[in-house]
PDB file of C-alpha atoms in Angstrom:
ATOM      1  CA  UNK A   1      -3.001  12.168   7.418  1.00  0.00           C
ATOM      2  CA  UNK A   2      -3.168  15.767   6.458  1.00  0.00           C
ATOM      3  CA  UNK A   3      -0.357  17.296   7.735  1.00  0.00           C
ATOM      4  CA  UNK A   4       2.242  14.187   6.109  1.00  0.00           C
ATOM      5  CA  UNK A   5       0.123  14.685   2.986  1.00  0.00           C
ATOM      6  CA  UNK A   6       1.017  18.099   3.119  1.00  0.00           C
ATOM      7  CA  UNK A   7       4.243  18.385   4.797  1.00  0.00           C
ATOM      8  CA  UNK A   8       5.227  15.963   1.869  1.00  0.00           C
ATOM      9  CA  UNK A   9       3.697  17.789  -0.687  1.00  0.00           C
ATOM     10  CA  UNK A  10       1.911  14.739  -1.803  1.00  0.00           C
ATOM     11  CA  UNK A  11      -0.509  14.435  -4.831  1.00  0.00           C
ATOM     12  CA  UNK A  12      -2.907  11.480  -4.348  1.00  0.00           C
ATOM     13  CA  UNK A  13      -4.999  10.590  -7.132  1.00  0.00           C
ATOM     14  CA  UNK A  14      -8.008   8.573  -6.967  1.00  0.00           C
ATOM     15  CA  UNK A  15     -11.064   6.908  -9.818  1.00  0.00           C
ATOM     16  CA  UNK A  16     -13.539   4.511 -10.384  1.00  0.00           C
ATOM     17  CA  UNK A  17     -13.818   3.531  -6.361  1.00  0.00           C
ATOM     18  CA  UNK A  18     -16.921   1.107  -6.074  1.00  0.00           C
ATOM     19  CA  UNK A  19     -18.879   1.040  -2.292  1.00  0.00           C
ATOM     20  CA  UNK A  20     -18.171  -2.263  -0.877  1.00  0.00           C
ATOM     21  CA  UNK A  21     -19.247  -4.171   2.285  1.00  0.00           C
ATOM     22  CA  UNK A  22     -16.641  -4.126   4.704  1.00  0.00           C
ATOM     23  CA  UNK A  23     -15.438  -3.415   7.882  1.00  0.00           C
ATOM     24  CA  UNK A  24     -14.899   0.673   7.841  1.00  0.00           C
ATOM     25  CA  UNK A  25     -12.308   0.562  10.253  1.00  0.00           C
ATOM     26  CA  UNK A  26      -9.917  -2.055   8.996  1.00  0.00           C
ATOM     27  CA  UNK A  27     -10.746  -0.523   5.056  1.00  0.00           C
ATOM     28  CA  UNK A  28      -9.487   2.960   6.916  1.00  0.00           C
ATOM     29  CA  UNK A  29      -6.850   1.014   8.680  1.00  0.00           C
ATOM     30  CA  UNK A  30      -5.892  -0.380   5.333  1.00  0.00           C
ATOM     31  CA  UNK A  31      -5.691   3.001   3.018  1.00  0.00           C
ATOM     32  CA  UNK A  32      -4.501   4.686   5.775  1.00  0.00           C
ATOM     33  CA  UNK A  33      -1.350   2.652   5.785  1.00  0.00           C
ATOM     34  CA  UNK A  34      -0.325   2.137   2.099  1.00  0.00           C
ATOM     35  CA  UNK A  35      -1.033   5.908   1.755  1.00  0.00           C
ATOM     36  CA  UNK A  36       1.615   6.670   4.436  1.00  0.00           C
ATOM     37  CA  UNK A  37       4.075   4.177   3.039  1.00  0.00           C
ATOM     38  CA  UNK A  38       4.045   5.908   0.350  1.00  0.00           C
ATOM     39  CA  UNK A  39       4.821   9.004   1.264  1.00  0.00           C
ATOM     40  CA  UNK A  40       7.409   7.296   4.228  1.00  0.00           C
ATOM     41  CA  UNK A  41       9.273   5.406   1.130  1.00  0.00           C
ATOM     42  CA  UNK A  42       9.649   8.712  -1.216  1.00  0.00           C
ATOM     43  CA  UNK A  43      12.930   9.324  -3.079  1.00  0.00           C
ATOM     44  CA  UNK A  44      14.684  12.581  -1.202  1.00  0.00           C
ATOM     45  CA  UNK A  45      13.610  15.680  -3.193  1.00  0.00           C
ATOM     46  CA  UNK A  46      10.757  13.918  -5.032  1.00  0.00           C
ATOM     47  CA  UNK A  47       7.102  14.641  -4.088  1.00  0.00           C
ATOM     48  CA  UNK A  48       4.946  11.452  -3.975  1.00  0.00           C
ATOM     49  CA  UNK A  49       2.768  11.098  -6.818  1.00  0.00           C
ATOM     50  CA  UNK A  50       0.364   8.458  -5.557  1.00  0.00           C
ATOM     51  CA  UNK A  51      -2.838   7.117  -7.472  1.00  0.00           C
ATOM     52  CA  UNK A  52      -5.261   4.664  -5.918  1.00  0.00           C
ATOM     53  CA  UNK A  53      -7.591   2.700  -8.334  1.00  0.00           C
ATOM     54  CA  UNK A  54     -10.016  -0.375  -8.772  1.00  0.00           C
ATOM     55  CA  UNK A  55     -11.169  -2.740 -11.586  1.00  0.00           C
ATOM     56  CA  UNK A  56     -13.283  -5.922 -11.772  1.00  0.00           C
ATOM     57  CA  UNK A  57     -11.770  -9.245 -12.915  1.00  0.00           C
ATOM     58  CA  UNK A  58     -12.914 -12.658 -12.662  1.00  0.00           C
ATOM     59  CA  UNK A  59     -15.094 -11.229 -10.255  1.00  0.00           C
ATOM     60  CA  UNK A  60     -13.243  -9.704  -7.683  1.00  0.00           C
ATOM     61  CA  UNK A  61     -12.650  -5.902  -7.373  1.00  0.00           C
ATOM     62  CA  UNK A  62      -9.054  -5.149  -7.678  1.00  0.00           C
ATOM     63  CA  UNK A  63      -7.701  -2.662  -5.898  1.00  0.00           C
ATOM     64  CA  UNK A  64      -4.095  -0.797  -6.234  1.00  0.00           C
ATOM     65  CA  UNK A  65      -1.979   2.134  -4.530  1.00  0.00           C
ATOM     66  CA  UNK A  66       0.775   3.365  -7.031  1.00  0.00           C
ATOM     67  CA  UNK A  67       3.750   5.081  -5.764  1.00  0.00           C
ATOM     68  CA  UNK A  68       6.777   6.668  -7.038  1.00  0.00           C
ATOM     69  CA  UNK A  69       8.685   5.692  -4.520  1.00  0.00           C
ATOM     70  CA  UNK A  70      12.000   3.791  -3.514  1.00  0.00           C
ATOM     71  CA  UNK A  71      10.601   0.576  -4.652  1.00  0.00           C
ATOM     72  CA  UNK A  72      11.274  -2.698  -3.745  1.00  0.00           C
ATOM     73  CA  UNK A  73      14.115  -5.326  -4.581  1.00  0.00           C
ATOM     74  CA  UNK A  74      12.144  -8.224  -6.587  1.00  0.00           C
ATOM     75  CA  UNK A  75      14.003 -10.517  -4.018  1.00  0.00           C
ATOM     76  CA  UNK A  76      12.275  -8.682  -0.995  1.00  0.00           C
ATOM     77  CA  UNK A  77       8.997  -8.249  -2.237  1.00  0.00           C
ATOM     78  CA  UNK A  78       7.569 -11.824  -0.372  1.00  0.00           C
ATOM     79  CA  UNK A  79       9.633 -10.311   3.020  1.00  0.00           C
ATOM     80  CA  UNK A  80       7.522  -6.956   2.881  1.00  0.00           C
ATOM     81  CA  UNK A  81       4.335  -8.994   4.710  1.00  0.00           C
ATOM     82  CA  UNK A  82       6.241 -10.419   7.174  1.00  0.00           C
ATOM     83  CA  UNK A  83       5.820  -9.435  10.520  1.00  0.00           C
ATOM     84  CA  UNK A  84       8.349  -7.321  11.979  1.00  0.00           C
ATOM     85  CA  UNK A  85      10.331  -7.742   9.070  1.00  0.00           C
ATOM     86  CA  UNK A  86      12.193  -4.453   8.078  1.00  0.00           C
ATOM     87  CA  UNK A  87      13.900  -4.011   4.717  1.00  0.00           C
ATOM     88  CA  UNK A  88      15.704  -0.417   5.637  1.00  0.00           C
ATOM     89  CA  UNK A  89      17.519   0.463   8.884  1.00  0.00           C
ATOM     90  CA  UNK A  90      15.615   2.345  11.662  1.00  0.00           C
ATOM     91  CA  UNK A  91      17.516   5.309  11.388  1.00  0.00           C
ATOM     92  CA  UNK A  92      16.628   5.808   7.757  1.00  0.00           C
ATOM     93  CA  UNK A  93      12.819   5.081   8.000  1.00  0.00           C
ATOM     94  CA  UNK A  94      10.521   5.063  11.166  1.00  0.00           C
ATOM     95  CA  UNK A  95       8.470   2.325  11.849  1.00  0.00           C
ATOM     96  CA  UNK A  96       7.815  -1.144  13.337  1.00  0.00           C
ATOM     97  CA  UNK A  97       7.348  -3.922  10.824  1.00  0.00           C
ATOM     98  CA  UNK A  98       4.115  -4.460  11.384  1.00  0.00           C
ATOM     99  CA  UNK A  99       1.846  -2.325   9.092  1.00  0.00           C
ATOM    100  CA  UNK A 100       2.012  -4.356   5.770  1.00  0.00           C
ATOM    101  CA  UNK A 101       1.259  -7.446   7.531  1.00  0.00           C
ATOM    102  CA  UNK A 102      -1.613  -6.432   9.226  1.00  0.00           C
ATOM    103  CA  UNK A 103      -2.834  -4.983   5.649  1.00  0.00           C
ATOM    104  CA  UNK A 104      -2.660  -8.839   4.904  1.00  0.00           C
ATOM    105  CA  UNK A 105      -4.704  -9.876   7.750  1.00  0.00           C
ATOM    106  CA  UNK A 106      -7.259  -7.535   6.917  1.00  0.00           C
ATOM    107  CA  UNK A 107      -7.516  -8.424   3.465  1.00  0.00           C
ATOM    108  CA  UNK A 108      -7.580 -12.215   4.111  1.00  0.00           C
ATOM    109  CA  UNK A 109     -10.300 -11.423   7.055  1.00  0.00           C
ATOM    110  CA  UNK A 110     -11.996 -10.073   3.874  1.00  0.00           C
ATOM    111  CA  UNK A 111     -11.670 -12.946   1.782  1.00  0.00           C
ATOM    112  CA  UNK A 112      -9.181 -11.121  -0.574  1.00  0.00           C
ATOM    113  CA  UNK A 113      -5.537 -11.491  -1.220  1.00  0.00           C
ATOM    114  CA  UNK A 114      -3.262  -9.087  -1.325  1.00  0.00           C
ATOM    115  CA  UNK A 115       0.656  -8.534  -3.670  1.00  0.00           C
ATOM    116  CA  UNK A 116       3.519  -6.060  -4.495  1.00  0.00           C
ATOM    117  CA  UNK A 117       4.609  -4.767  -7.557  1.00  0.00           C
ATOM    118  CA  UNK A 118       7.835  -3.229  -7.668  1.00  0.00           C
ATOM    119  CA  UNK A 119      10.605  -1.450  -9.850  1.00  0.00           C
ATOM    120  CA  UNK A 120      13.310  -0.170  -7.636  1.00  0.00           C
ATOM    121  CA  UNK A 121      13.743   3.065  -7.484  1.00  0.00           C
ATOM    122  CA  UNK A 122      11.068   3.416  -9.386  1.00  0.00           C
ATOM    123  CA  UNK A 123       8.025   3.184  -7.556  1.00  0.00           C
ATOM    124  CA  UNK A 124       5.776  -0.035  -6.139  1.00  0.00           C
ATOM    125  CA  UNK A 125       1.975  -1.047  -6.427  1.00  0.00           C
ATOM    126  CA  UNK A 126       0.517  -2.496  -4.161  1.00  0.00           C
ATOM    127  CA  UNK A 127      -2.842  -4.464  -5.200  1.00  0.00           C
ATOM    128  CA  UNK A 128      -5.326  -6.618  -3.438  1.00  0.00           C
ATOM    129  CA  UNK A 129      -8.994  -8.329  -4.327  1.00  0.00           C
ATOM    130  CA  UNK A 130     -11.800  -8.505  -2.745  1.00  0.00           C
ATOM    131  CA  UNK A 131     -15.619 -10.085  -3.645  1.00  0.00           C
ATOM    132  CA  UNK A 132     -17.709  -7.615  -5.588  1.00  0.00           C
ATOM    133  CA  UNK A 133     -20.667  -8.620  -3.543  1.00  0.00           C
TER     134      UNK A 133
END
């Protein structure tokens, strides 16, 4: 992801990240994806300011990747899990619909669940649990 990270002059910020048993490749799969959204869903002429995070509640490590991005429309944020569901045309952003669901299948493979939080155009977080054990 270097060269979008750079390319995009992105700043991605990162604490308190706990070791966790779980599959590598779908946790890589995972980051890999809302780190590149966010970047993909920047305002024009705004770097991406992202910051990644986790806390323990009732139990459950909770994860989140802040953006300042586009955002989302509260009446879109249930669509953005949906496979092949696109909320922007293909000629403004690249892509195939699929990403953010299989984020959910990973996390549910994990025993987790996974949400959106969203101002638009003001940025979206994107959190999801998983066990602490």
């Amino acid at each position: 992801m270097k060269s979008s990270i750079d390319e995009s002059n992105a700043i991605i910020e990162y604490e308190n990240l706990p070791t966790i048993e779980a599959n590598a490749t779908e946790m890589r799969q995972l980051f890999q994806n809302l780190i590149s959204n966010s970047i993909k869903f920047r305002k024009k002429d705004v770097n991406p300011k992202i910051k990644i995070a986790a806390v323990i509640e009732d139990k459950k490590w909770v994860f989140s990747v802040t953006d300042n991005g586009i955002g989302i429309k509260k009446e879109d944020t249930d669509k953005v899990f949906v496979i092949f569901k696109r909320l922007h045309n293909r000629n403004e952003y690249h892509g195939t619909g699929i990403g953010l669901s299989h984020c959910k299948k990973i996390i549910e493979h994990h025993n987790g669940r996974i949400w959106v939080e969203s101002k638009y155009n003001e940025g979206s977080t994107f959190k999801w649990t998983l066990p602490v054990n």
